[in-house]
Amino acid sequence: GCVAICQIFVHEVIIMPQYTAPLRDINFVLKDVLNSDKHFASLASREEVSEDLMDAIISEGAKFSENVLSPLNQVGDQQGCTWSESGVTTPEGFKEAYQQYAEGGWPSMTANPQFGGQGLPNSLGLVVTEMVSSACWAWGMYTGLSQSAARLLEVYASDELQETYLEKMTSGTWGGTMCLTESHCGSDLGLLRTKAEMNADGSYNVTGTKIFISGGEHDMMENIIHLVLARVEGAPSGTKGISLFVVPKFLPDENGEVGERNGVHCGSIEHKMGIKASATCVMNFDSAKGFLVGEENRGLNAMFHMMNSARLGTALQGLSAGEASFQGALEYARDRLQMRSLSGPKNPDGPADPLIVHADVRRMLLTQKAFAEGSRAFIYWVAQLVDTFYFSGDEQARRDAEELSELLTPIAKAFVTETGLESANYGMQVFGGHGFISEWGMEQIVRDLRISTLYEGTTGIQALDLLGRKVMGSGGKQLMVFTKIIHQFCKEQKDKPGMAPFVEKLAELNAEWGDITAKLGEKAMSNADEVGAASVDYLMYSGYVSLAYMWARMASVALDGDADDAFLKAKVQTAQFYYQRLLPRTESHKLAMLNGADSVMAMPEEAFAF
């Protein structure tokens, strides 16, 4: 009848952006800029990665993301997850896509061969994660957290726990979560109340309620292994008294298969602004049997391992969503005819010119392109540093990589998600009014991405970690590790044709970065609030300089290539855009942070509202 006809019509006019993996840029960054062949060869205890193997993995990951996951993105947003007392049901197609993913061996890609993994470098796995995330971030949440949980157990769990859980988690048959926060404590985990009581057999009964647990309950895997922070009776207060436990949804039986149900249940799922297909759960632990990971009162040390991995994964969300929004906006700007160019008609035979000829539309598209491609190079580089820290046979290289990756991780997490959100908003803006309605899919990208600046530590928390703990806490030594790298790069590149505009500005900002840090340190000695007041501006300043370094590296490589190659020419032009139109933002961040804390802290609390 009429309703059916209307439904068919609505279905036909939906033009959801279909993701296409940016393979040329991915390969340019990996092979030409970051020299992945040399990087992979430097790693011990990891499988050798030939160029053919790398190409095959990336190609197959692209096909899976484009053909299987991208069509599920809008379905997941429209249907969301459904809670009932028996569990949580994911949207149509999610479970089937996961089965295909597991059968393809993707969950085991970077896992230890001892537990059935393929032993490939984590940085290569990250490339696949980027493509998965751009195609359907909500679906990718289930797989990413499960793999992070398994990697934590590889490092910190006892042999017995590893033998019990890791083979199933590595194959993707069982999933995993991290259960940290509670309703009263947010990011201040020292306030958590979940308790653990030791049993005669060495296990523990874990009791408490955890909130905001991504993938805490779903129907995609046969068992879910929760990593739970709790406090053993008599433990010290604060973060020093936190322990970590494995608490499975189903206790393994004597054969290692799914056994009896444990005392853990999903009380509800959150109704959210975005990533509606990712179940965000309230998890109730009622004397649930748990098993200690590592030592009592040392749980936060182990959990930070997973949290650091999650922070880099969240940075990837900023890149992935920014890339997806850029692709949608670019296609629309090429096709949509509206108004005439200010410099004369560019489509004289048509009723109007395409949007892409207008200067302001180009400004938005180039901003998206500059942030996505710069962030890709930056995150891939940080991922290589993490590889080096874990798997290099050179002890000094390991220490250097650890120090540098610790500095850059909060920058990546906060800066790339903040700029990714800016890019996603530009994607909506290019569409005009059409960007605000759901049929085109652009507003979903904004809603899905908004959480990225909040979870795994808000932008403010990342900024305090960067300026307070990493920079001030090390007396500036950790920052100097990076500024020396930039200084050396500028020195090597200063006489290269075409590089002067990049290295001169980069060298200037690199020196200024150190000067600003010293001035903030002096201010903080008399007023600790100076750190908090300056921290977010400091982090954003740091992010713009970090991407300037990556863009200069990419420009240098592009200038060495074929001058007639359109891709390489566009790479240099995008670098020029970044330096001329985006990098000047450092000046406003500098002025804001050096103007001090007085304007932030002087107003009495009661004067905020009348």
Coordinates of C-alpha atoms in Angstrom, one line a residue:
G1 CA 0.0 0.0 0.0
C2 CA 0.9 3.6 0.4
V3 CA 3.1 3.0 3.5
A4 CA 5.1 0.4 1.7
I5 CA 5.7 2.7 -1.3
C6 CA 6.8 5.5 1.0
Q7 CA 9.2 3.2 2.8
I8 CA 10.7 2.1 -0.5
F9 CA 11.1 5.8 -1.6
V10 CA 12.7 6.8 1.7
H11 CA 15.1 3.8 1.4
E12 CA 16.1 4.8 -2.1
V13 CA 16.9 8.5 -1.3
I14 CA 19.2 7.7 1.6
I15 CA 22.7 8.5 0.4
M16 CA 24.9 7.4 3.3
P17 CA 28.6 7.9 2.6
Q18 CA 30.2 4.7 1.5
Y19 CA 33.7 4.4 2.9
T20 CA 36.7 3.9 0.6
A21 CA 40.0 3.0 2.2
P22 CA 42.6 5.7 1.3
L23 CA 45.1 3.1 0.2
R24 CA 47.5 5.4 -1.6
D25 CA 47.9 7.6 1.4
I26 CA 48.2 4.7 3.8
N27 CA 51.0 3.2 1.7
F28 CA 52.7 6.6 1.2
V29 CA 52.9 7.1 5.0
L30 CA 53.9 3.5 5.8
K31 CA 56.4 2.9 3.0
D32 CA 57.8 6.3 2.0
V33 CA 57.6 8.4 5.1
L34 CA 58.0 5.9 8.0
N35 CA 60.1 3.3 6.2
S36 CA 58.0 0.4 7.6
D37 CA 60.3 -2.2 6.0
K38 CA 63.3 -1.0 8.1
H39 CA 61.0 -0.6 11.2
F40 CA 59.6 -4.1 11.0
A41 CA 63.1 -5.6 10.4
S42 CA 64.3 -3.9 13.7
L43 CA 61.7 -5.8 15.8
A44 CA 62.6 -9.0 17.7
S45 CA 60.0 -11.6 18.7
R46 CA 57.6 -10.5 15.9
E47 CA 56.9 -12.2 12.6
E48 CA 58.8 -10.9 9.6
V49 CA 56.6 -8.6 7.5
S50 CA 57.4 -8.7 3.7
E51 CA 55.9 -6.0 1.5
D52 CA 53.7 -8.6 -0.2
L53 CA 52.3 -9.7 3.2
M54 CA 51.7 -6.1 4.3
D55 CA 50.0 -5.3 1.0
A56 CA 47.8 -8.3 1.3
I57 CA 46.7 -7.5 4.8
I58 CA 45.9 -3.9 4.1
S59 CA 44.1 -4.9 0.9
E60 CA 41.9 -7.5 2.5
G61 CA 41.2 -5.2 5.5
A62 CA 40.1 -2.6 3.1
K63 CA 37.7 -5.0 1.3
F64 CA 36.2 -6.1 4.6
S65 CA 35.7 -2.6 5.9
E66 CA 34.3 -1.3 2.6
N67 CA 32.0 -4.2 1.7
V68 CA 31.0 -5.7 5.0
L69 CA 31.2 -2.9 7.7
S70 CA 30.4 0.3 5.9
P71 CA 26.8 -0.8 5.0
L72 CA 26.2 -1.6 8.7
N73 CA 27.1 1.9 9.9
Q74 CA 23.7 3.6 9.4
V75 CA 21.8 0.3 10.3
G76 CA 23.6 0.3 13.6
D77 CA 22.7 3.9 14.3
Q78 CA 19.1 3.5 13.5
Q79 CA 18.5 0.2 15.4
G80 CA 21.0 0.6 18.3
C81 CA 21.3 -2.2 20.9
T82 CA 18.4 -3.8 22.7
W83 CA 18.5 -4.7 26.4
S84 CA 16.5 -7.4 28.1
E85 CA 17.0 -9.4 31.2
S86 CA 18.5 -12.2 29.1
G87 CA 21.1 -9.9 27.6
V88 CA 21.9 -7.4 24.9
T89 CA 21.1 -7.8 21.2
T90 CA 23.2 -6.0 18.7
P91 CA 21.8 -4.5 15.4
E92 CA 21.1 -6.6 12.3
G93 CA 24.3 -7.9 10.6
F94 CA 26.7 -7.2 13.5
K95 CA 27.0 -10.7 14.7
E96 CA 27.3 -12.1 11.2
A97 CA 30.0 -9.6 10.4
Y98 CA 31.9 -10.5 13.5
Q99 CA 31.8 -14.2 12.6
Q100 CA 33.3 -13.4 9.2
Y101 CA 35.9 -11.2 11.0
A102 CA 36.9 -14.0 13.4
E103 CA 36.9 -16.7 10.6
G104 CA 39.3 -14.5 8.7
G105 CA 41.8 -14.6 11.6
W106 CA 41.7 -10.8 12.2
P107 CA 41.5 -11.0 16.1
S108 CA 44.7 -13.0 16.2
M109 CA 46.7 -10.7 13.9
T110 CA 49.0 -9.0 16.5
A111 CA 48.6 -11.6 19.3
N112 CA 51.4 -13.8 20.7
P113 CA 51.9 -17.0 18.7
Q114 CA 52.2 -18.9 22.0
F115 CA 48.4 -18.4 22.3
G116 CA 47.5 -18.9 18.6
G117 CA 48.3 -15.4 17.5
Q118 CA 50.0 -14.4 14.2
G119 CA 52.7 -12.3 16.0
L120 CA 52.5 -9.4 13.6
P121 CA 53.5 -5.8 14.7
N122 CA 50.9 -3.8 16.5
S123 CA 51.4 -0.8 14.1
L124 CA 50.3 -3.0 11.2
G125 CA 47.2 -4.0 13.1
L126 CA 46.5 -0.3 13.7
V127 CA 46.2 0.3 10.0
V128 CA 43.4 -2.3 9.8
T129 CA 41.8 -0.8 12.9
E130 CA 41.7 2.6 11.2
M131 CA 39.8 1.2 8.2
V132 CA 37.4 -0.7 10.4
S133 CA 36.8 2.4 12.5
S134 CA 36.1 4.7 9.5
A135 CA 33.7 2.1 8.1
C136 CA 31.7 1.5 11.3
W137 CA 33.2 2.7 14.6
A138 CA 30.5 1.2 16.8
W139 CA 31.1 -2.3 15.5
G140 CA 34.9 -1.8 15.9
M141 CA 34.5 -1.0 19.6
Y142 CA 33.7 -4.7 20.4
T143 CA 36.8 -6.0 18.6
G144 CA 39.3 -3.3 19.7
L145 CA 38.6 -3.6 23.4
S146 CA 38.7 -7.4 23.3
Q147 CA 42.1 -7.4 21.7
S148 CA 43.4 -4.8 24.2
A149 CA 42.2 -7.0 27.1
A150 CA 43.9 -10.0 25.7
R151 CA 47.2 -8.1 25.3
L152 CA 47.0 -7.0 29.0
L153 CA 46.7 -10.7 30.0
E154 CA 49.6 -11.6 27.8
V155 CA 51.8 -9.2 29.9
Y156 CA 50.4 -9.4 33.4
A157 CA 48.4 -12.5 34.0
S158 CA 49.7 -15.8 35.6
D159 CA 50.5 -18.8 33.4
E160 CA 47.3 -20.4 34.6
L161 CA 45.1 -17.5 33.7
Q162 CA 46.8 -17.2 30.3
E163 CA 46.3 -20.9 29.6
T164 CA 42.6 -20.6 30.6
Y165 CA 41.6 -17.5 28.6
L166 CA 44.1 -16.4 26.0
E167 CA 43.6 -19.0 23.3
K168 CA 39.8 -18.3 23.2
M169 CA 40.3 -14.5 23.3
T170 CA 43.0 -14.6 20.6
S171 CA 40.8 -16.6 18.3
G172 CA 38.0 -14.1 18.9
T173 CA 35.7 -16.8 20.3
W174 CA 35.7 -14.9 23.7
G175 CA 35.7 -11.1 24.1
G176 CA 36.9 -8.8 26.8
T177 CA 36.2 -5.5 28.5
M178 CA 37.8 -3.1 31.0
C179 CA 35.6 -2.2 34.0
L180 CA 37.0 0.9 35.7
T181 CA 34.7 3.6 36.7
E182 CA 31.7 3.9 39.0
S183 CA 28.9 6.4 39.1
H184 CA 30.4 8.5 41.9
C185 CA 34.0 8.6 40.8
G186 CA 34.3 9.3 37.0
S187 CA 38.1 9.4 36.2
D188 CA 39.1 9.6 39.9
L189 CA 39.5 5.9 40.3
G190 CA 40.9 6.3 43.8
L191 CA 37.3 6.7 44.9
L192 CA 36.1 3.3 43.6
R193 CA 34.1 1.1 46.0
T194 CA 33.9 -2.3 44.3
K195 CA 35.3 -4.8 46.7
A196 CA 36.9 -8.2 46.4
E197 CA 36.9 -10.8 49.2
M198 CA 39.4 -13.7 49.0
N199 CA 38.1 -17.3 49.0
A200 CA 39.7 -20.3 50.4
D201 CA 40.7 -21.6 46.9
G202 CA 42.6 -18.3 46.1
S203 CA 39.8 -16.9 44.0
Y204 CA 37.9 -13.7 45.0
N205 CA 34.2 -12.7 45.2
V206 CA 33.9 -9.4 43.4
T207 CA 30.9 -7.1 44.4
G208 CA 30.0 -3.7 43.0
T209 CA 28.6 -1.8 40.1
K210 CA 30.6 -0.4 37.1
I211 CA 29.2 2.1 34.6
F212 CA 30.1 3.1 31.0
I213 CA 31.3 -0.4 30.2
S214 CA 31.7 -0.6 26.4
G215 CA 30.7 -4.1 25.2
G216 CA 29.9 -5.2 28.7
E217 CA 27.1 -7.4 27.3
H218 CA 26.3 -8.4 23.7
D219 CA 25.5 -11.4 21.5
M220 CA 28.6 -11.4 19.2
M221 CA 30.8 -13.7 21.2
E222 CA 30.1 -16.7 23.4
N223 CA 31.8 -15.4 26.5
I224 CA 33.0 -12.0 27.8
I225 CA 36.0 -11.7 30.0
H226 CA 35.8 -8.6 32.3
L227 CA 38.9 -7.0 33.6
V228 CA 37.7 -5.4 36.8
L229 CA 39.3 -2.9 39.2
A230 CA 38.3 -3.5 42.8
R231 CA 39.6 -3.0 46.4
V232 CA 40.6 -6.0 48.5
E233 CA 39.5 -5.7 52.2
G234 CA 42.1 -3.8 54.2
A235 CA 43.7 -2.3 51.1
P236 CA 45.1 1.3 51.3
S237 CA 42.8 4.1 50.3
G238 CA 43.2 5.9 47.0
T239 CA 44.8 4.5 43.9
K240 CA 47.4 2.6 45.9
G241 CA 44.8 0.1 47.1
I242 CA 43.4 -1.0 43.7
S243 CA 43.7 -4.5 42.4
L244 CA 42.8 -6.1 39.0
F245 CA 40.7 -9.2 38.5
V246 CA 39.6 -11.4 35.7
V247 CA 35.8 -11.9 36.0
P248 CA 34.3 -14.0 33.2
K249 CA 30.6 -13.9 32.2
F250 CA 30.7 -17.7 32.1
L251 CA 33.2 -19.6 34.3
P252 CA 35.2 -22.0 32.1
D253 CA 34.5 -25.7 32.8
E254 CA 37.1 -28.4 33.3
N255 CA 37.6 -28.6 29.5
G256 CA 38.1 -24.9 29.1
E257 CA 34.7 -24.4 27.5
V258 CA 31.8 -22.2 28.6
G259 CA 30.5 -23.4 31.9
E260 CA 28.1 -22.0 34.6
R261 CA 27.0 -18.4 34.6
N262 CA 29.0 -16.1 36.9
G263 CA 27.4 -13.5 39.2
V264 CA 27.8 -10.7 36.7
H265 CA 24.9 -9.2 34.8
C266 CA 24.1 -6.1 32.7
G267 CA 21.6 -3.9 34.6
S268 CA 20.9 -1.6 31.7
I269 CA 22.5 0.1 28.7
E270 CA 22.9 3.8 28.3
H271 CA 20.8 5.9 25.9
K272 CA 23.5 8.0 24.1
M273 CA 24.1 10.8 21.7
G274 CA 26.1 8.5 19.3
I275 CA 27.8 5.1 18.8
K276 CA 24.3 3.7 19.5
A277 CA 25.3 0.3 18.2
S278 CA 28.1 0.0 20.8
A279 CA 26.5 -1.3 24.0
T280 CA 27.5 1.0 26.9
C281 CA 26.5 -1.0 29.9
V282 CA 25.9 -0.8 33.7
M283 CA 27.5 -4.0 35.0
N284 CA 26.5 -5.4 38.3
F285 CA 28.9 -7.8 40.0
D286 CA 27.2 -9.8 42.8
S287 CA 29.8 -12.0 44.5
A288 CA 31.1 -12.8 41.1
K289 CA 34.0 -15.1 41.1
G290 CA 37.2 -13.3 40.0
F291 CA 40.9 -14.1 39.7
L292 CA 43.7 -11.8 40.7
V293 CA 45.9 -10.4 37.9
G294 CA 49.4 -9.7 39.1
E295 CA 49.8 -8.5 42.7
E296 CA 47.2 -7.1 45.1
N297 CA 47.1 -3.3 45.2
R298 CA 49.0 -3.1 41.9
G299 CA 46.0 -3.3 39.6
L300 CA 46.1 0.2 38.3
N301 CA 49.7 -0.3 37.0
A302 CA 48.4 -3.2 34.8
M303 CA 45.3 -1.4 33.8
F304 CA 47.3 1.6 32.5
H305 CA 48.8 -0.8 30.0
M306 CA 45.3 -1.3 28.5
M307 CA 44.3 2.3 29.0
N308 CA 47.4 3.5 27.0
S309 CA 46.4 1.2 24.2
A310 CA 42.8 2.5 24.4
R311 CA 44.0 6.1 24.3
L312 CA 45.9 5.6 21.0
G313 CA 42.8 3.7 19.7
T314 CA 40.7 6.7 20.7
A315 CA 43.0 9.0 18.8
L316 CA 42.4 6.8 15.9
Q317 CA 38.7 7.5 16.2
G318 CA 39.4 11.2 15.6
L319 CA 41.4 10.3 12.4
S320 CA 38.9 7.7 11.2
A321 CA 35.8 9.8 11.6
G322 CA 37.6 12.8 10.1
E323 CA 38.5 10.7 7.1
A324 CA 34.9 9.4 6.7
S325 CA 33.5 12.9 6.9
F326 CA 36.0 14.3 4.4
Q327 CA 35.1 11.5 1.9
G328 CA 31.4 12.3 2.2
A329 CA 32.0 16.1 2.0
L330 CA 34.3 15.8 -1.0
E331 CA 31.9 13.7 -3.0
Y332 CA 29.1 16.0 -2.3
A333 CA 31.1 19.2 -3.0
R334 CA 32.0 17.8 -6.4
D335 CA 28.4 16.9 -7.4
R336 CA 26.3 19.6 -5.8
L337 CA 25.7 22.6 -8.0
Q338 CA 25.1 25.9 -6.2
M339 CA 25.9 29.5 -7.0
R340 CA 28.6 30.9 -9.4
S341 CA 32.2 31.2 -8.7
L342 CA 33.3 34.7 -7.6
S343 CA 36.0 34.6 -10.3
G344 CA 33.7 33.6 -13.1
P345 CA 31.6 30.5 -14.1
K346 CA 33.5 27.2 -13.9
N347 CA 30.5 25.2 -15.2
P348 CA 29.1 27.5 -17.9
D349 CA 26.9 24.9 -19.5
G350 CA 25.1 24.1 -16.2
P351 CA 22.8 26.2 -14.0
A352 CA 25.4 26.7 -11.3
D353 CA 29.0 25.7 -10.4
P354 CA 29.9 22.8 -8.1
L355 CA 30.5 23.6 -4.5
I356 CA 34.1 22.7 -4.7
V357 CA 35.0 25.8 -6.7
H358 CA 34.1 28.1 -3.9
A359 CA 37.0 29.3 -1.7
D360 CA 35.2 28.8 1.6
V361 CA 34.2 25.2 0.7
R362 CA 37.8 24.5 -0.3
R363 CA 39.0 25.9 3.1
M364 CA 36.8 23.4 4.9
L365 CA 37.8 20.5 2.7
L366 CA 41.5 21.3 2.9
T367 CA 41.2 21.6 6.7
Q368 CA 39.6 18.1 6.8
K369 CA 42.3 16.7 4.4
A370 CA 45.2 18.3 6.3
F371 CA 44.0 17.0 9.7
A372 CA 43.2 13.5 8.4
E373 CA 46.5 13.0 6.5
G374 CA 48.6 14.7 9.2
S375 CA 47.0 12.7 12.0
R376 CA 47.4 9.5 10.0
A377 CA 51.2 10.0 9.8
F378 CA 51.4 11.1 13.4
I379 CA 49.4 8.1 14.9
Y380 CA 51.2 5.6 12.7
W381 CA 54.5 7.0 13.9
V382 CA 53.5 6.8 17.6
A383 CA 52.4 3.2 16.9
Q384 CA 55.8 2.4 15.5
L385 CA 57.4 3.8 18.7
V386 CA 55.1 1.5 20.8
D387 CA 56.3 -1.4 18.6
T388 CA 59.9 -0.4 19.3
F389 CA 59.3 -0.2 23.0
Y390 CA 57.8 -3.7 23.2
F391 CA 59.8 -5.6 20.6
S392 CA 63.1 -3.9 19.8
G393 CA 66.3 -5.9 20.6
D394 CA 68.1 -2.6 21.2
E395 CA 67.7 -1.6 24.9
Q396 CA 68.5 2.1 24.3
A397 CA 66.1 2.2 21.4
R398 CA 63.4 0.7 23.7
R399 CA 64.0 3.3 26.4
D400 CA 63.9 6.2 24.0
A401 CA 60.8 4.9 22.3
E402 CA 59.1 4.5 25.7
E403 CA 59.9 8.0 26.7
L404 CA 58.8 9.6 23.5
S405 CA 55.6 7.5 23.1
E406 CA 54.5 8.4 26.6
L407 CA 54.9 12.1 25.8
L408 CA 53.1 11.8 22.5
T409 CA 50.1 9.6 23.5
P410 CA 48.1 12.2 25.4
I411 CA 48.8 14.7 22.5
A412 CA 47.5 12.1 20.0
K413 CA 44.5 11.2 22.0
A414 CA 43.3 14.8 22.7
F415 CA 44.5 16.7 19.7
V416 CA 43.4 14.3 17.0
T417 CA 40.0 13.8 18.6
E418 CA 39.4 17.6 19.0
T419 CA 40.5 18.3 15.4
G420 CA 38.7 15.3 14.2
L421 CA 35.5 16.7 15.7
E422 CA 36.2 20.0 14.0
S423 CA 36.6 18.2 10.7
A424 CA 33.4 16.2 11.2
N425 CA 31.5 19.5 11.8
Y426 CA 33.0 20.9 8.6
G427 CA 31.7 17.8 6.8
M428 CA 28.2 18.7 7.9
Q429 CA 28.8 22.4 7.0
V430 CA 29.7 21.5 3.4
F431 CA 26.3 19.8 3.0
G432 CA 24.5 22.9 4.3
G433 CA 21.0 22.0 5.6
H434 CA 21.3 18.5 4.2
G435 CA 24.1 17.8 6.6
F436 CA 21.8 18.2 9.6
I437 CA 19.4 15.5 8.5
S438 CA 20.1 11.8 9.0
E439 CA 19.6 10.5 5.4
W440 CA 23.1 11.8 4.4
G441 CA 24.9 10.3 7.3
M442 CA 27.1 13.3 8.1
E443 CA 25.4 14.2 11.4
Q444 CA 25.9 10.6 12.6
I445 CA 29.6 11.0 12.2
V446 CA 29.5 14.1 14.5
R447 CA 27.4 12.3 17.1
D448 CA 29.5 9.2 17.0
L449 CA 32.8 11.1 17.3
R450 CA 31.7 13.4 20.2
I451 CA 32.4 10.8 22.8
S452 CA 36.1 10.5 21.7
T453 CA 37.0 13.8 23.5
L454 CA 35.4 12.4 26.7
Y455 CA 36.2 8.7 27.2
E456 CA 39.6 7.2 28.1
G457 CA 40.3 10.6 29.8
T458 CA 38.8 13.9 28.7
T459 CA 40.8 16.5 26.8
G460 CA 41.4 18.3 30.1
I461 CA 42.8 15.1 31.7
Q462 CA 45.1 14.4 28.8
A463 CA 46.3 18.0 29.0
L464 CA 47.1 17.7 32.7
D465 CA 48.9 14.4 32.0
L466 CA 51.0 16.0 29.3
L467 CA 51.9 19.3 31.0
G468 CA 51.8 18.3 34.6
R469 CA 53.1 14.7 34.7
K470 CA 55.1 14.3 31.5
V471 CA 56.6 17.7 30.9
M472 CA 56.8 19.4 34.3
G473 CA 57.2 16.1 36.1
S474 CA 60.3 15.3 34.1
G475 CA 61.7 18.7 34.4
G476 CA 61.2 19.2 30.7
K477 CA 63.4 16.2 29.8
Q478 CA 60.7 14.2 28.0
L479 CA 59.8 17.2 25.9
M480 CA 63.4 17.7 25.0
V481 CA 63.5 14.1 23.5
F482 CA 61.0 15.3 20.9
T483 CA 62.3 18.8 20.4
K484 CA 65.8 17.4 19.7
I485 CA 64.4 15.2 16.9
I486 CA 62.6 18.2 15.4
H487 CA 65.8 20.3 15.7
Q488 CA 67.9 17.6 13.9
F489 CA 65.3 17.3 11.2
C490 CA 65.3 21.0 10.5
K491 CA 69.1 21.1 10.4
E492 CA 69.2 18.3 7.9
Q493 CA 66.5 19.8 5.7
K494 CA 67.2 23.5 5.7
D495 CA 69.2 23.6 2.4
K496 CA 66.9 21.2 0.5
P497 CA 65.0 22.9 -2.4
G498 CA 61.4 23.7 -1.5
M499 CA 61.8 22.9 2.2
A500 CA 62.8 26.4 3.6
P501 CA 59.2 27.6 4.3
F502 CA 58.5 24.5 6.3
V503 CA 61.7 24.1 8.3
E504 CA 62.1 27.8 9.1
K505 CA 58.7 28.0 10.7
L506 CA 59.0 24.6 12.3
A507 CA 62.4 25.5 13.9
E508 CA 61.0 28.8 15.2
L509 CA 58.0 27.0 16.9
N510 CA 60.3 24.2 18.2
A511 CA 62.4 26.8 20.0
E512 CA 59.3 28.7 21.2
W513 CA 57.8 25.5 22.6
G514 CA 60.8 25.2 25.0
D515 CA 60.6 28.9 25.9
I516 CA 56.8 28.6 26.7
T517 CA 57.4 25.5 28.8
A518 CA 60.1 27.3 30.9
K519 CA 57.8 30.3 31.4
L520 CA 54.9 28.1 32.5
G521 CA 57.3 26.2 34.9
E522 CA 58.2 29.5 36.5
K523 CA 54.6 30.6 36.9
A524 CA 53.7 27.2 38.4
M525 CA 56.3 27.5 41.1
S526 CA 54.3 30.3 42.7
N527 CA 50.8 29.1 41.7
A528 CA 50.0 25.5 40.9
D529 CA 46.7 26.6 39.1
E530 CA 48.8 28.0 36.3
V531 CA 49.3 24.4 35.1
G532 CA 45.6 23.7 35.0
A533 CA 44.7 27.0 33.4
A534 CA 47.3 26.6 30.6
S535 CA 47.1 22.9 30.0
V536 CA 44.6 22.5 27.2
D537 CA 46.1 25.4 25.3
Y538 CA 49.5 23.8 25.8
L539 CA 48.3 20.5 24.5
M540 CA 46.7 22.0 21.4
Y541 CA 49.9 24.1 20.8
S542 CA 51.8 20.8 21.1
G543 CA 49.5 19.1 18.7
Y544 CA 49.8 21.7 16.0
V545 CA 53.6 21.6 16.2
S546 CA 53.6 17.8 16.2
L547 CA 51.5 17.7 13.0
A548 CA 53.7 20.4 11.5
Y549 CA 56.7 18.1 12.0
M550 CA 54.8 15.2 10.3
W551 CA 53.7 17.5 7.4
A552 CA 57.3 18.7 6.9
R553 CA 58.4 15.1 6.7
M554 CA 55.7 14.3 4.2
A555 CA 56.5 17.3 2.1
S556 CA 60.2 16.4 2.0
V557 CA 59.4 12.9 0.8
A558 CA 56.9 14.2 -1.8
L559 CA 59.4 16.7 -3.1
D560 CA 61.8 13.8 -3.8
G561 CA 59.2 12.1 -6.0
D562 CA 57.9 12.5 -9.5
A563 CA 57.0 16.2 -10.0
D564 CA 54.2 15.2 -12.3
D565 CA 52.5 12.8 -9.8
A566 CA 49.2 14.5 -8.9
F567 CA 49.2 12.8 -5.5
L568 CA 52.6 14.0 -4.5
K569 CA 51.9 17.5 -5.8
A570 CA 48.7 17.6 -3.7
K571 CA 50.7 16.4 -0.7
V572 CA 53.0 19.4 -0.9
Q573 CA 50.1 21.8 -1.5
T574 CA 48.3 20.4 1.5
A575 CA 51.4 20.9 3.6
Q576 CA 51.5 24.5 2.5
F577 CA 47.9 24.9 3.4
Y578 CA 48.5 23.5 6.9
Y579 CA 51.5 25.8 7.5
Q580 CA 49.8 28.9 6.2
R581 CA 46.2 28.5 7.4
L582 CA 46.2 26.1 10.4
L583 CA 49.6 26.3 12.1
P584 CA 49.1 30.0 12.9
R585 CA 46.6 28.9 15.5
T586 CA 49.6 28.3 17.8
E587 CA 49.9 32.0 18.3
S588 CA 46.5 32.3 20.0
H589 CA 47.2 29.3 22.1
K590 CA 50.5 30.8 23.2
L591 CA 48.9 34.1 24.1
A592 CA 46.1 32.4 26.1
M593 CA 48.3 30.2 28.2
L594 CA 50.9 32.9 28.9
N595 CA 48.2 35.4 30.0
G596 CA 48.1 33.3 33.2
A597 CA 45.5 31.9 35.6
D598 CA 44.1 35.1 37.1
S599 CA 41.3 35.5 34.6
V600 CA 40.4 31.9 35.1
M601 CA 40.6 31.7 38.9
A602 CA 39.9 35.2 40.2
M603 CA 36.1 35.2 40.0
P604 CA 34.4 34.0 43.2
E605 CA 32.3 30.9 42.8
E606 CA 29.1 32.7 43.7
A607 CA 29.6 35.2 40.9
F608 CA 29.3 32.6 38.2
A609 CA 25.5 33.0 38.2
F610 CA 23.0 35.4 39.9

